[in-house]
């Protein structure tokens, strides 16, 4: 890759980074091309050289955020770890990466609110992003069932959805109350809820038997 191509890729990355920040803060429809170029200190012509329009930029943003999260998981989770250790480390990664760059998560919540049942193309792209993570979590749960660290009566799909839903709720509550509560404290509560519910135990066996 020559210097011109390298600079072009840097410019494109700068535009995407600015768009992520502004879309997460203002939403897609309330963010203008002018705001994006102003943040990047670029001309509109430079932006349109890389992206056909704001919608094209949005697709690049969604792809970028999805790829960033997949990279985080691949780099930080070991194949030989137990299912419980993987789940615990995912929670640790949530905290670490959210505190580093909360826009990475906020943007999905904002865009889902904007595009669900409004624009099929973007809703599908967002749904695919969530499905990737859902399938990742579901596989860990199934692995835990096989190794005996997760109770076999757990419904894998429902538990994966619940795990994602509770995390999104915690993120929202932290954003609303971040001056009063630490994200780490909220995640530790989630950790207790998840692993007390997933792990097989004598007490749990008795509850199941009664039902």
PDB file of C-alpha atoms in Angstrom:
ATOM      1  CA  UNK A   1       0.000   0.000   0.000  1.00  0.00           C
ATOM      2  CA  UNK A   2       1.518   3.336  -1.064  1.00  0.00           C
ATOM      3  CA  UNK A   3       1.467   6.576   0.929  1.00  0.00           C
ATOM      4  CA  UNK A   4      -1.591   7.867  -0.927  1.00  0.00           C
ATOM      5  CA  UNK A   5      -3.581   4.735  -0.127  1.00  0.00           C
ATOM      6  CA  UNK A   6      -2.471   4.811   3.504  1.00  0.00           C
ATOM      7  CA  UNK A   7      -3.596   8.423   3.845  1.00  0.00           C
ATOM      8  CA  UNK A   8      -6.902   7.580   2.176  1.00  0.00           C
ATOM      9  CA  UNK A   9      -7.539   4.781   4.676  1.00  0.00           C
ATOM     10  CA  UNK A  10      -6.645   7.083   7.569  1.00  0.00           C
ATOM     11  CA  UNK A  11      -9.095   9.695   6.302  1.00  0.00           C
ATOM     12  CA  UNK A  12     -11.833   7.090   5.948  1.00  0.00           C
ATOM     13  CA  UNK A  13     -11.179   5.817   9.479  1.00  0.00           C
ATOM     14  CA  UNK A  14     -11.308   9.381  10.817  1.00  0.00           C
ATOM     15  CA  UNK A  15     -14.699   9.946   9.185  1.00  0.00           C
ATOM     16  CA  UNK A  16     -16.105   6.693  10.578  1.00  0.00           C
ATOM     17  CA  UNK A  17     -14.810   7.488  14.072  1.00  0.00           C
ATOM     18  CA  UNK A  18     -16.462  10.912  14.003  1.00  0.00           C
ATOM     19  CA  UNK A  19     -19.715   9.432  12.707  1.00  0.00           C
ATOM     20  CA  UNK A  20     -19.766   6.838  15.503  1.00  0.00           C
ATOM     21  CA  UNK A  21     -19.354   9.566  18.106  1.00  0.00           C
ATOM     22  CA  UNK A  22     -22.017  11.845  16.623  1.00  0.00           C
ATOM     23  CA  UNK A  23     -24.540   9.108  15.809  1.00  0.00           C
ATOM     24  CA  UNK A  24     -24.209   7.773  19.370  1.00  0.00           C
ATOM     25  CA  UNK A  25     -24.739  11.260  20.799  1.00  0.00           C
ATOM     26  CA  UNK A  26     -27.374  12.720  18.453  1.00  0.00           C
ATOM     27  CA  UNK A  27     -28.793   9.791  16.519  1.00  0.00           C
ATOM     28  CA  UNK A  28     -28.469   9.285  12.784  1.00  0.00           C
ATOM     29  CA  UNK A  29     -31.231  11.616  11.635  1.00  0.00           C
ATOM     30  CA  UNK A  30     -30.138  14.461  13.905  1.00  0.00           C
ATOM     31  CA  UNK A  31     -26.550  14.346  12.690  1.00  0.00           C
ATOM     32  CA  UNK A  32     -25.655  16.284   9.548  1.00  0.00           C
ATOM     33  CA  UNK A  33     -22.832  15.775   7.087  1.00  0.00           C
ATOM     34  CA  UNK A  34     -21.635  19.257   8.052  1.00  0.00           C
ATOM     35  CA  UNK A  35     -21.291  18.200  11.702  1.00  0.00           C
ATOM     36  CA  UNK A  36     -19.267  15.153  10.709  1.00  0.00           C
ATOM     37  CA  UNK A  37     -16.911  17.059   8.420  1.00  0.00           C
ATOM     38  CA  UNK A  38     -16.498  19.775  11.040  1.00  0.00           C
ATOM     39  CA  UNK A  39     -15.442  17.230  13.648  1.00  0.00           C
ATOM     40  CA  UNK A  40     -13.018  15.652  11.164  1.00  0.00           C
ATOM     41  CA  UNK A  41     -11.812  19.033   9.896  1.00  0.00           C
ATOM     42  CA  UNK A  42     -12.421  17.816   6.354  1.00  0.00           C
ATOM     43  CA  UNK A  43     -14.347  19.130   3.384  1.00  0.00           C
ATOM     44  CA  UNK A  44     -17.643  17.595   2.281  1.00  0.00           C
ATOM     45  CA  UNK A  45     -15.875  16.601  -0.918  1.00  0.00           C
ATOM     46  CA  UNK A  46     -13.409  14.502   1.069  1.00  0.00           C
ATOM     47  CA  UNK A  47     -16.268  12.705   2.803  1.00  0.00           C
ATOM     48  CA  UNK A  48     -18.143  12.046  -0.432  1.00  0.00           C
ATOM     49  CA  UNK A  49     -14.950  10.697  -1.987  1.00  0.00           C
ATOM     50  CA  UNK A  50     -15.146   7.817   0.491  1.00  0.00           C
ATOM     51  CA  UNK A  51     -18.918   7.487   0.975  1.00  0.00           C
ATOM     52  CA  UNK A  52     -21.785   7.938  -1.465  1.00  0.00           C
ATOM     53  CA  UNK A  53     -24.069   9.476   1.147  1.00  0.00           C
ATOM     54  CA  UNK A  54     -24.851   9.476   4.864  1.00  0.00           C
ATOM     55  CA  UNK A  55     -26.619   6.118   4.565  1.00  0.00           C
ATOM     56  CA  UNK A  56     -23.505   4.559   3.029  1.00  0.00           C
ATOM     57  CA  UNK A  57     -21.487   5.970   5.927  1.00  0.00           C
ATOM     58  CA  UNK A  58     -23.948   4.483   8.414  1.00  0.00           C
ATOM     59  CA  UNK A  59     -23.453   1.004   6.948  1.00  0.00           C
ATOM     60  CA  UNK A  60     -19.691   1.463   7.300  1.00  0.00           C
ATOM     61  CA  UNK A  61     -20.207   2.519  10.923  1.00  0.00           C
ATOM     62  CA  UNK A  62     -22.288  -0.576  11.708  1.00  0.00           C
ATOM     63  CA  UNK A  63     -19.726  -2.846  10.040  1.00  0.00           C
ATOM     64  CA  UNK A  64     -16.891  -1.165  11.934  1.00  0.00           C
ATOM     65  CA  UNK A  65     -18.523  -1.511  15.348  1.00  0.00           C
ATOM     66  CA  UNK A  66     -19.401  -5.156  14.677  1.00  0.00           C
ATOM     67  CA  UNK A  67     -15.839  -5.923  13.628  1.00  0.00           C
ATOM     68  CA  UNK A  68     -14.328  -4.120  16.616  1.00  0.00           C
ATOM     69  CA  UNK A  69     -16.362  -6.186  19.053  1.00  0.00           C
ATOM     70  CA  UNK A  70     -15.536  -9.462  17.264  1.00  0.00           C
ATOM     71  CA  UNK A  71     -11.852  -8.561  17.406  1.00  0.00           C
ATOM     72  CA  UNK A  72     -12.085  -7.850  21.136  1.00  0.00           C
ATOM     73  CA  UNK A  73     -13.615 -11.273  21.797  1.00  0.00           C
ATOM     74  CA  UNK A  74     -11.136 -13.146  19.604  1.00  0.00           C
ATOM     75  CA  UNK A  75      -8.118 -11.491  21.201  1.00  0.00           C
ATOM     76  CA  UNK A  76      -9.202 -11.857  24.811  1.00  0.00           C
ATOM     77  CA  UNK A  77     -10.949 -15.226  25.119  1.00  0.00           C
ATOM     78  CA  UNK A  78      -8.960 -18.481  25.098  1.00  0.00           C
ATOM     79  CA  UNK A  79     -10.424 -21.611  23.514  1.00  0.00           C
ATOM     80  CA  UNK A  80      -9.348 -23.855  26.386  1.00  0.00           C
ATOM     81  CA  UNK A  81     -11.105 -21.753  29.031  1.00  0.00           C
ATOM     82  CA  UNK A  82     -14.188 -23.135  30.743  1.00  0.00           C
ATOM     83  CA  UNK A  83     -17.563 -21.710  29.781  1.00  0.00           C
ATOM     84  CA  UNK A  84     -17.862 -19.923  33.122  1.00  0.00           C
ATOM     85  CA  UNK A  85     -14.446 -18.301  32.748  1.00  0.00           C
ATOM     86  CA  UNK A  86     -15.369 -17.150  29.240  1.00  0.00           C
ATOM     87  CA  UNK A  87     -18.620 -15.618  30.471  1.00  0.00           C
ATOM     88  CA  UNK A  88     -16.847 -13.899  33.360  1.00  0.00           C
ATOM     89  CA  UNK A  89     -14.225 -12.492  31.027  1.00  0.00           C
ATOM     90  CA  UNK A  90     -16.910 -11.240  28.646  1.00  0.00           C
ATOM     91  CA  UNK A  91     -18.350  -9.234  31.539  1.00  0.00           C
ATOM     92  CA  UNK A  92     -14.879  -7.890  32.354  1.00  0.00           C
ATOM     93  CA  UNK A  93     -14.427  -6.943  28.699  1.00  0.00           C
ATOM     94  CA  UNK A  94     -17.796  -5.178  28.715  1.00  0.00           C
ATOM     95  CA  UNK A  95     -16.632  -2.988  31.576  1.00  0.00           C
ATOM     96  CA  UNK A  96     -13.165  -2.340  30.178  1.00  0.00           C
ATOM     97  CA  UNK A  97     -14.228  -1.520  26.628  1.00  0.00           C
ATOM     98  CA  UNK A  98     -17.298   0.478  27.673  1.00  0.00           C
ATOM     99  CA  UNK A  99     -15.239   2.706  29.931  1.00  0.00           C
ATOM    100  CA  UNK A 100     -12.705   3.140  27.118  1.00  0.00           C
ATOM    101  CA  UNK A 101     -15.277   3.859  24.418  1.00  0.00           C
ATOM    102  CA  UNK A 102     -18.931   3.784  25.435  1.00  0.00           C
ATOM    103  CA  UNK A 103     -20.031   4.905  21.952  1.00  0.00           C
ATOM    104  CA  UNK A 104     -19.230   1.398  20.699  1.00  0.00           C
ATOM    105  CA  UNK A 105     -22.287   0.125  22.601  1.00  0.00           C
ATOM    106  CA  UNK A 106     -24.474   3.193  22.868  1.00  0.00           C
ATOM    107  CA  UNK A 107     -24.651   3.554  19.109  1.00  0.00           C
ATOM    108  CA  UNK A 108     -26.398   0.194  18.686  1.00  0.00           C
ATOM    109  CA  UNK A 109     -29.050   1.119  21.250  1.00  0.00           C
ATOM    110  CA  UNK A 110     -29.606   4.507  19.589  1.00  0.00           C
ATOM    111  CA  UNK A 111     -29.777   3.092  16.066  1.00  0.00           C
ATOM    112  CA  UNK A 112     -32.130   0.266  17.010  1.00  0.00           C
ATOM    113  CA  UNK A 113     -34.511   2.822  18.492  1.00  0.00           C
ATOM    114  CA  UNK A 114     -34.315   4.843  15.267  1.00  0.00           C
ATOM    115  CA  UNK A 115     -34.581   2.127  12.654  1.00  0.00           C
ATOM    116  CA  UNK A 116     -36.611  -0.776  14.056  1.00  0.00           C
ATOM    117  CA  UNK A 117     -39.710  -1.126  11.845  1.00  0.00           C
ATOM    118  CA  UNK A 118     -38.624   2.022   9.984  1.00  0.00           C
ATOM    119  CA  UNK A 119     -35.842   1.008   7.605  1.00  0.00           C
ATOM    120  CA  UNK A 120     -35.486  -2.678   6.732  1.00  0.00           C
ATOM    121  CA  UNK A 121     -31.928  -2.382   5.404  1.00  0.00           C
ATOM    122  CA  UNK A 122     -30.461  -0.874   8.547  1.00  0.00           C
ATOM    123  CA  UNK A 123     -32.641  -2.914  10.884  1.00  0.00           C
ATOM    124  CA  UNK A 124     -31.339  -6.074   9.205  1.00  0.00           C
ATOM    125  CA  UNK A 125     -27.703  -4.948   9.549  1.00  0.00           C
ATOM    126  CA  UNK A 126     -28.212  -4.179  13.240  1.00  0.00           C
ATOM    127  CA  UNK A 127     -30.029  -7.455  13.809  1.00  0.00           C
ATOM    128  CA  UNK A 128     -27.174  -9.371  12.169  1.00  0.00           C
ATOM    129  CA  UNK A 129     -24.753  -7.681  14.554  1.00  0.00           C
ATOM    130  CA  UNK A 130     -26.771  -8.781  17.554  1.00  0.00           C
ATOM    131  CA  UNK A 131     -27.187 -12.284  16.118  1.00  0.00           C
ATOM    132  CA  UNK A 132     -23.424 -12.685  15.863  1.00  0.00           C
ATOM    133  CA  UNK A 133     -23.060 -11.948  19.543  1.00  0.00           C
ATOM    134  CA  UNK A 134     -26.125 -14.042  20.427  1.00  0.00           C
ATOM    135  CA  UNK A 135     -24.667 -17.073  18.632  1.00  0.00           C
ATOM    136  CA  UNK A 136     -21.338 -16.536  20.374  1.00  0.00           C
ATOM    137  CA  UNK A 137     -22.971 -16.487  23.821  1.00  0.00           C
ATOM    138  CA  UNK A 138     -25.254 -19.419  22.987  1.00  0.00           C
ATOM    139  CA  UNK A 139     -22.263 -21.540  21.986  1.00  0.00           C
ATOM    140  CA  UNK A 140     -20.538 -20.802  25.296  1.00  0.00           C
ATOM    141  CA  UNK A 141     -23.696 -21.818  27.177  1.00  0.00           C
ATOM    142  CA  UNK A 142     -23.916 -25.082  25.214  1.00  0.00           C
ATOM    143  CA  UNK A 143     -20.239 -25.755  25.907  1.00  0.00           C
ATOM    144  CA  UNK A 144     -20.919 -25.191  29.598  1.00  0.00           C
ATOM    145  CA  UNK A 145     -23.739 -27.719  29.520  1.00  0.00           C
ATOM    146  CA  UNK A 146     -21.421 -30.281  27.954  1.00  0.00           C
ATOM    147  CA  UNK A 147     -18.655 -29.722  30.506  1.00  0.00           C
ATOM    148  CA  UNK A 148     -21.089 -29.660  33.437  1.00  0.00           C
ATOM    149  CA  UNK A 149     -20.509 -26.077  34.582  1.00  0.00           C
ATOM    150  CA  UNK A 150     -23.944 -24.948  33.359  1.00  0.00           C
ATOM    151  CA  UNK A 151     -27.125 -26.777  34.284  1.00  0.00           C
ATOM    152  CA  UNK A 152     -28.482 -28.887  31.436  1.00  0.00           C
ATOM    153  CA  UNK A 153     -32.089 -27.737  31.936  1.00  0.00           C
ATOM    154  CA  UNK A 154     -31.180 -24.147  30.972  1.00  0.00           C
ATOM    155  CA  UNK A 155     -32.782 -23.050  27.688  1.00  0.00           C
ATOM    156  CA  UNK A 156     -29.745 -21.933  25.700  1.00  0.00           C
ATOM    157  CA  UNK A 157     -31.462 -19.431  23.421  1.00  0.00           C
ATOM    158  CA  UNK A 158     -33.518 -17.806  26.158  1.00  0.00           C
ATOM    159  CA  UNK A 159     -30.514 -17.537  28.455  1.00  0.00           C
ATOM    160  CA  UNK A 160     -28.384 -15.957  25.703  1.00  0.00           C
ATOM    161  CA  UNK A 161     -31.129 -13.425  24.959  1.00  0.00           C
ATOM    162  CA  UNK A 162     -31.601 -12.706  28.670  1.00  0.00           C
ATOM    163  CA  UNK A 163     -27.857 -12.235  29.151  1.00  0.00           C
ATOM    164  CA  UNK A 164     -27.727  -9.701  26.328  1.00  0.00           C
ATOM    165  CA  UNK A 165     -30.889  -7.956  27.486  1.00  0.00           C
ATOM    166  CA  UNK A 166     -29.738  -7.585  31.075  1.00  0.00           C
ATOM    167  CA  UNK A 167     -26.397  -6.222  29.912  1.00  0.00           C
ATOM    168  CA  UNK A 168     -28.114  -3.620  27.723  1.00  0.00           C
ATOM    169  CA  UNK A 169     -30.305  -2.652  30.659  1.00  0.00           C
ATOM    170  CA  UNK A 170     -27.274  -2.262  32.913  1.00  0.00           C
ATOM    171  CA  UNK A 171     -25.562  -0.117  30.298  1.00  0.00           C
ATOM    172  CA  UNK A 172     -28.628   2.107  30.051  1.00  0.00           C
ATOM    173  CA  UNK A 173     -28.922   2.453  33.830  1.00  0.00           C
ATOM    174  CA  UNK A 174     -25.238   3.306  34.120  1.00  0.00           C
ATOM    175  CA  UNK A 175     -25.536   5.983  31.437  1.00  0.00           C
ATOM    176  CA  UNK A 176     -28.466   7.520  33.299  1.00  0.00           C
ATOM    177  CA  UNK A 177     -26.824   7.281  36.734  1.00  0.00           C
ATOM    178  CA  UNK A 178     -23.086   7.256  36.046  1.00  0.00           C
ATOM    179  CA  UNK A 179     -22.428  10.019  38.593  1.00  0.00           C
ATOM    180  CA  UNK A 180     -23.995   7.903  41.316  1.00  0.00           C
ATOM    181  CA  UNK A 181     -23.015   4.313  40.536  1.00  0.00           C
ATOM    182  CA  UNK A 182     -19.974   2.552  39.129  1.00  0.00           C
ATOM    183  CA  UNK A 183     -20.365   0.329  36.082  1.00  0.00           C
ATOM    184  CA  UNK A 184     -18.166  -2.281  37.765  1.00  0.00           C
ATOM    185  CA  UNK A 185     -20.610  -2.523  40.683  1.00  0.00           C
ATOM    186  CA  UNK A 186     -23.575  -3.064  38.383  1.00  0.00           C
ATOM    187  CA  UNK A 187     -21.709  -5.729  36.428  1.00  0.00           C
ATOM    188  CA  UNK A 188     -20.747  -7.527  39.645  1.00  0.00           C
ATOM    189  CA  UNK A 189     -24.466  -7.742  40.463  1.00  0.00           C
ATOM    190  CA  UNK A 190     -25.065  -9.192  37.009  1.00  0.00           C
ATOM    191  CA  UNK A 191     -22.198 -11.626  37.559  1.00  0.00           C
ATOM    192  CA  UNK A 192     -23.849 -12.972  40.713  1.00  0.00           C
ATOM    193  CA  UNK A 193     -27.257 -13.220  39.054  1.00  0.00           C
ATOM    194  CA  UNK A 194     -25.906 -15.026  35.994  1.00  0.00           C
ATOM    195  CA  UNK A 195     -23.638 -17.548  37.673  1.00  0.00           C
ATOM    196  CA  UNK A 196     -25.929 -18.325  40.603  1.00  0.00           C
ATOM    197  CA  UNK A 197     -28.612 -19.090  38.036  1.00  0.00           C
ATOM    198  CA  UNK A 198     -26.464 -21.062  35.603  1.00  0.00           C
ATOM    199  CA  UNK A 199     -24.373 -23.239  37.872  1.00  0.00           C
ATOM    200  CA  UNK A 200     -25.801 -26.605  38.936  1.00  0.00           C
ATOM    201  CA  UNK A 201     -26.255 -26.983  42.690  1.00  0.00           C
ATOM    202  CA  UNK A 202     -28.112 -29.115  45.228  1.00  0.00           C
ATOM    203  CA  UNK A 203     -30.463 -26.249  46.019  1.00  0.00           C
ATOM    204  CA  UNK A 204     -31.254 -25.811  42.344  1.00  0.00           C
ATOM    205  CA  UNK A 205     -31.875 -29.533  41.914  1.00  0.00           C
ATOM    206  CA  UNK A 206     -34.445 -29.384  44.714  1.00  0.00           C
ATOM    207  CA  UNK A 207     -36.222 -26.426  43.127  1.00  0.00           C
ATOM    208  CA  UNK A 208     -36.386 -28.221  39.783  1.00  0.00           C
ATOM    209  CA  UNK A 209     -37.704 -31.383  41.447  1.00  0.00           C
ATOM    210  CA  UNK A 210     -40.506 -29.433  43.150  1.00  0.00           C
ATOM    211  CA  UNK A 211     -41.560 -27.846  39.865  1.00  0.00           C
TER     212      UNK A 211
END
